[in-house]
Coordinates of C-alpha atoms in Angstrom, one line a residue:
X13 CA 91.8 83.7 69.6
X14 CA 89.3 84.5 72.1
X15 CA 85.7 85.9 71.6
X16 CA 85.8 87.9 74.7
X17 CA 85.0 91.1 74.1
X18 CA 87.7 94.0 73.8
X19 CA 88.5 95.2 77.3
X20 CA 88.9 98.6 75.9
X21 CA 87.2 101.4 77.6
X22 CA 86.0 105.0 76.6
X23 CA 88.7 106.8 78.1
X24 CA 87.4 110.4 76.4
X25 CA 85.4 111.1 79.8
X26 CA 88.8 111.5 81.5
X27 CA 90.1 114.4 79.7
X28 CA 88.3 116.9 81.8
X29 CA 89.4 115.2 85.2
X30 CA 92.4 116.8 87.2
X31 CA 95.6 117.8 85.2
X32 CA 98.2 117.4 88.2
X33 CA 98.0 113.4 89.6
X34 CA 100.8 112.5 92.1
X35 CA 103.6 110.7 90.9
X36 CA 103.0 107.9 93.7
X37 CA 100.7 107.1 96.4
X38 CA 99.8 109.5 98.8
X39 CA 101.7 109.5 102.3
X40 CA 98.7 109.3 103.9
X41 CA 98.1 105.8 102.3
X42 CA 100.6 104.2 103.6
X43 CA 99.1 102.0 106.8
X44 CA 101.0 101.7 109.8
X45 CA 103.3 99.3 110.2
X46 CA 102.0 95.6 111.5
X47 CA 104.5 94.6 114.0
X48 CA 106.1 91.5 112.7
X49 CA 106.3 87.8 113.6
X50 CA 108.2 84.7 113.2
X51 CA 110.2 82.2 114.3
X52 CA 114.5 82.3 114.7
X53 CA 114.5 81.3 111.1
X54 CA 112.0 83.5 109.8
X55 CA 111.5 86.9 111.7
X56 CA 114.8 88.7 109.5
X57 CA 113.2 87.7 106.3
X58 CA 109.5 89.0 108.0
X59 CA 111.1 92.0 108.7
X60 CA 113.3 92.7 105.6
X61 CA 109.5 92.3 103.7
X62 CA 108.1 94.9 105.6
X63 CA 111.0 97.3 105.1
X64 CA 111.1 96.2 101.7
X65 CA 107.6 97.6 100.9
X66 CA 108.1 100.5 102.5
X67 CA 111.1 101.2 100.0
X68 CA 108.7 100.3 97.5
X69 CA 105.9 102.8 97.9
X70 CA 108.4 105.5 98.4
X71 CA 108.0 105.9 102.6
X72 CA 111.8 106.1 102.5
X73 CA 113.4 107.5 99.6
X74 CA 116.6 107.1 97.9
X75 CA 119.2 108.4 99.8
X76 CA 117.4 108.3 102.8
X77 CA 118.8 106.7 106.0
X78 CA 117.0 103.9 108.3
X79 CA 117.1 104.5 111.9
X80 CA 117.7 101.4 113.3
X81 CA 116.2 101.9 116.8
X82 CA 113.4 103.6 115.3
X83 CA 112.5 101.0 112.9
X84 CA 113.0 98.3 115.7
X85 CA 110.0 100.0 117.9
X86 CA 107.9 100.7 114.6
X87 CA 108.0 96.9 113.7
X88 CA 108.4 95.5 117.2
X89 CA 111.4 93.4 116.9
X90 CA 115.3 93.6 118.9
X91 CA 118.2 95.0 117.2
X92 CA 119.6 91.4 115.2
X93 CA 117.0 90.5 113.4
X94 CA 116.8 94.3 112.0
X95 CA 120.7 94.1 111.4
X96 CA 120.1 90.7 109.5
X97 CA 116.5 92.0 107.7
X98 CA 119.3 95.0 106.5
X99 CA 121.8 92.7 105.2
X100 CA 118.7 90.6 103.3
X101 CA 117.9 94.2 101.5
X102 CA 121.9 94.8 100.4
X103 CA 122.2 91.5 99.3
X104 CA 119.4 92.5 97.2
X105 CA 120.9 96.1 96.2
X106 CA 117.7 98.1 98.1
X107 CA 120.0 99.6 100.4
X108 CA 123.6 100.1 101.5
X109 CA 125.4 99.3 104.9
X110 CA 128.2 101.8 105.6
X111 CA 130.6 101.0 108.9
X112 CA 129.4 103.0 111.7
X113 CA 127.1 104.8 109.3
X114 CA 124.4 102.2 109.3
X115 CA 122.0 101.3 106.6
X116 CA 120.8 103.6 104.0
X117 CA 118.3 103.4 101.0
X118 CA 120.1 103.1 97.7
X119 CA 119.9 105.9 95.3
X120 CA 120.6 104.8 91.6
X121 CA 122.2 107.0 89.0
X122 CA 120.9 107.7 85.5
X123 CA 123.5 105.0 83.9
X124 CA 122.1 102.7 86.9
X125 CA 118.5 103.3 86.3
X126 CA 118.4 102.9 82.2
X127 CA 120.5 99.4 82.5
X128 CA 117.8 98.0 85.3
X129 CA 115.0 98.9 83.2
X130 CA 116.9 97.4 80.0
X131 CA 117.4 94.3 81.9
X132 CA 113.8 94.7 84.0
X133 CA 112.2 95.1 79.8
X134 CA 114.3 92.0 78.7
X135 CA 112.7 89.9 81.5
X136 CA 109.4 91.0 81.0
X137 CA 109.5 90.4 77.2
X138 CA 110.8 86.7 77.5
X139 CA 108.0 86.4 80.2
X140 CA 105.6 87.8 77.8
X141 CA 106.4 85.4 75.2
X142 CA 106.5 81.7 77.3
X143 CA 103.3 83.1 79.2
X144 CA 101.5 83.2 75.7
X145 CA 103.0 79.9 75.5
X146 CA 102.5 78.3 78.7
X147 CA 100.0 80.0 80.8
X148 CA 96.6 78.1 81.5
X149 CA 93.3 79.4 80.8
X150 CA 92.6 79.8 84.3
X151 CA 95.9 82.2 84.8
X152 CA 94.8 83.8 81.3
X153 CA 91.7 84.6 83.0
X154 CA 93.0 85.8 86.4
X155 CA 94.7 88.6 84.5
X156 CA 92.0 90.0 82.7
X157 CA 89.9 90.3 85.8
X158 CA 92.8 92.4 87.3
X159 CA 93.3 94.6 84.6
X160 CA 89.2 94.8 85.3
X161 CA 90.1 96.0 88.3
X162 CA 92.9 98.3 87.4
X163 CA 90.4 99.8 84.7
X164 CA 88.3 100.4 87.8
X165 CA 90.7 102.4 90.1
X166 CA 91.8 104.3 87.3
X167 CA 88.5 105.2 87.1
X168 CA 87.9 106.0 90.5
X169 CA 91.3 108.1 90.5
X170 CA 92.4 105.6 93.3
X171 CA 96.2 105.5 92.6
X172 CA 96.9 103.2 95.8
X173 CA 94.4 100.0 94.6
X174 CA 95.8 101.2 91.0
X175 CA 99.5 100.6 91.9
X176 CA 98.7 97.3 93.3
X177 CA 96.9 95.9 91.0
X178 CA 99.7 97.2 88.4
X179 CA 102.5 95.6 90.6
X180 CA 100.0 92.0 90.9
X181 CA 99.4 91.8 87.1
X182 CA 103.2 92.2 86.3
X183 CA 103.6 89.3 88.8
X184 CA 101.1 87.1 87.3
X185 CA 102.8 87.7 83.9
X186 CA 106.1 86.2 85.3
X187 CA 104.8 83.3 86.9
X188 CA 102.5 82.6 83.6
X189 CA 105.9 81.7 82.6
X190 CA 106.1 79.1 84.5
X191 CA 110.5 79.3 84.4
X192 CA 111.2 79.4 88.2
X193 CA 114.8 81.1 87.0
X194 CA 113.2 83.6 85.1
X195 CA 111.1 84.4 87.9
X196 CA 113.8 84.3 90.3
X197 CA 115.9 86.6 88.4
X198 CA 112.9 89.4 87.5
X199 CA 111.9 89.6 91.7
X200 CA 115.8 90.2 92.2
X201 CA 115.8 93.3 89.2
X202 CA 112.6 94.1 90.0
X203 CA 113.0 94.6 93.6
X204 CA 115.5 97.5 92.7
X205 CA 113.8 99.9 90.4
X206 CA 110.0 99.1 92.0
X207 CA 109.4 102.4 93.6
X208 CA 110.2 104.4 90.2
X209 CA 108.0 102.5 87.9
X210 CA 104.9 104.3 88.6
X211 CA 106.3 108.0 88.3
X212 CA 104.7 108.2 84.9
X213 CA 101.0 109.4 86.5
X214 CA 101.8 112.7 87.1
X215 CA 99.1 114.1 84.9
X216 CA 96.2 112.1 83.0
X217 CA 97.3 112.0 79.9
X218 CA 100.4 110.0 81.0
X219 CA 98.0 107.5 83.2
X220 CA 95.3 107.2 80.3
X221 CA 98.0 106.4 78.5
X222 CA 99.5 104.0 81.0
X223 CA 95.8 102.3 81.1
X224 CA 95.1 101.5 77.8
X225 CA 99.0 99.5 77.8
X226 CA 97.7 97.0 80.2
X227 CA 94.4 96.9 78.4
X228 CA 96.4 95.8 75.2
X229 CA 98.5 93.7 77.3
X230 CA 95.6 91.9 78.5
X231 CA 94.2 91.5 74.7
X232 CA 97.4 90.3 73.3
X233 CA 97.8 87.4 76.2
X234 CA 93.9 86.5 75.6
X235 CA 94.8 86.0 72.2
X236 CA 98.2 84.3 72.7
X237 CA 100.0 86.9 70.7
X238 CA 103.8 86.5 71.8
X239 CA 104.9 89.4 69.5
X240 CA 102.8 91.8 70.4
X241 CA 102.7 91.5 74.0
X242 CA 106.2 91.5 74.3
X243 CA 106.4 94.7 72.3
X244 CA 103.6 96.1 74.2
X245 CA 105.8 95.4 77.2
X246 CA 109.4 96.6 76.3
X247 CA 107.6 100.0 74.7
X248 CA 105.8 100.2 78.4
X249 CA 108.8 99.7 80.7
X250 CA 110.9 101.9 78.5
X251 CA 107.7 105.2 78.8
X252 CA 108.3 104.3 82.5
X253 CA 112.2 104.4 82.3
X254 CA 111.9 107.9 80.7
X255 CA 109.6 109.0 82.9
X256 CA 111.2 107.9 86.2
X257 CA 114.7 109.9 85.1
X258 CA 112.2 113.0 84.2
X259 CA 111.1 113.0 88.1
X260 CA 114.5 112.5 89.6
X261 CA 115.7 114.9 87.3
X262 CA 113.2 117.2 88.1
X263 CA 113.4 116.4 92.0
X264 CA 117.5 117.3 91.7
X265 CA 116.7 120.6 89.8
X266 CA 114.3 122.2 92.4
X267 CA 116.5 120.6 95.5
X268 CA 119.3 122.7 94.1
X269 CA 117.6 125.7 93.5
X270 CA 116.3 125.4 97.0
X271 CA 119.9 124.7 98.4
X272 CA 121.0 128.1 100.3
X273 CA 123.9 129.6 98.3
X274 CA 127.3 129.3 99.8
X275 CA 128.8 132.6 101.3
X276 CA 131.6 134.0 99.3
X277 CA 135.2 132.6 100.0
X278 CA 137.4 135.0 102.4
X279 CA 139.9 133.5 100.9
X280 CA 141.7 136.5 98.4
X281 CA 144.7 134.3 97.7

């Protein structure tokens, strides 16, 4: 077991800080988009990453549709290798071609979203336990200084650098594995469910809460504790399951009170 010092912080100084956090990164923080590059081979799969992203930090939402022209100006690129970048994503499950409908973002339902993150929390576990197995010192080590820096955009209230960090260390985990299949099979899940696994930050309690996991995390892979991180992780994901129904839940209730009510039927048959 390691003599590093425990990475856990006084989080008490946070209770007085805002109530209300948003549940993802701010609109404004998304950066324009680069326009992409690449060879023949390469420019679909360029452009399929940058779209992918975008999914990912919310900029298009489920349900929402991707206009094809105006995503080929925004990116820079001709009409192909945006059909072919949208056929990448649906192979993938991010979105959904309909004929002469085009491409829209997949919206998962409740049954949908609880068996991703059962499979997403299975993954994670088994990574958990070969990483305390197989990872080197060195990767050990990488980890910890990101969960550093996660400790320090918490504290900063900077929820971009915090979801990024979040989404790196959850990488790191899974190739501390060192089981390309494993790997192969968590970036397919993951890809799905990525843009609802931060919902839980909507107040501070919730992202305190949500700190001091990955600071356990981060302890239990120091110390090469198989059990416990992989318990750490399953009772993590599932919080974040819970929370992400919470929000959609939530979302569908005030979209339907703010639907205008239908005019009574004529109809007196």
């Amino acid at each position: 077991m390691s003599s590093n010092p425990s990475l856990l912080p006084d989080l008490a100084g946070s209770a007085h800080a805002d109530s209300a956090l948003p549940d993802a990164p701010p609109q404004g923080a998304v950066s324009p988009a680069p326009r992409v590059a690449g060879n023949g081979r390469t420019l679909p799969g360029a452009v399929a990453g940058a779209l992918r992203e975008r999914i990912i930090q919310g900029e298009f939402p489920p349900g929402s549709r991707l206009n094809e022209r105006a995503l080929c100006d925004l990116l820079g690129v001709s009409r192909t290798p945006m059909r072919e970048a949208f056929r990448v994503l649906a192979a993938e499950g991010l979105v959904q071609i309909e004929p002469n409908r085009g491409a829209q973002v997949v919206a998962l339902s409740e049954a949908n979203i609880r068996e991703a993150f059962e499979v997403i929390g299975g993954l994670e576990a088994m990574s958990c336990r070969l990483a305390c197995e197989r990872a080197t010192d060195l990767e050990i080590a990488e980890i910890r200084a990101l969960t550093y820096e996660m400790m320090a955009s918490h504290a900063r209230h900077d929820l971009p650098t915090y979801f990024r960090t979040n989404r790196e260390i959850h990488e790191r985990i899974s190739l501390a594995s060192h089981n390309s299949l494993l790997k192969q099979l968590y970036d397919t899940q993951n890809a799905r469910i990525q843009n609802l696994r931060f919902v839980s930050n909507e107040n501070r309690q919730k992202w305190d809460l949500a700190m001091r996991e990955h600071i356990d995390m981060a302890e239990a892979l120091d110390a090469r504790d198989a059990d416990r991180l992989a318990g750490i992780m399953r009772q993590h994901l599932q919080r974040k399951c819970e929370a992400a129904l919470k929000s959609i839940n939530a979302d569908a209730s005030i979209n339907a009170n703010a639907a205008p009510k239908t005019a009574p039927s004529s109809d007196s048959g």
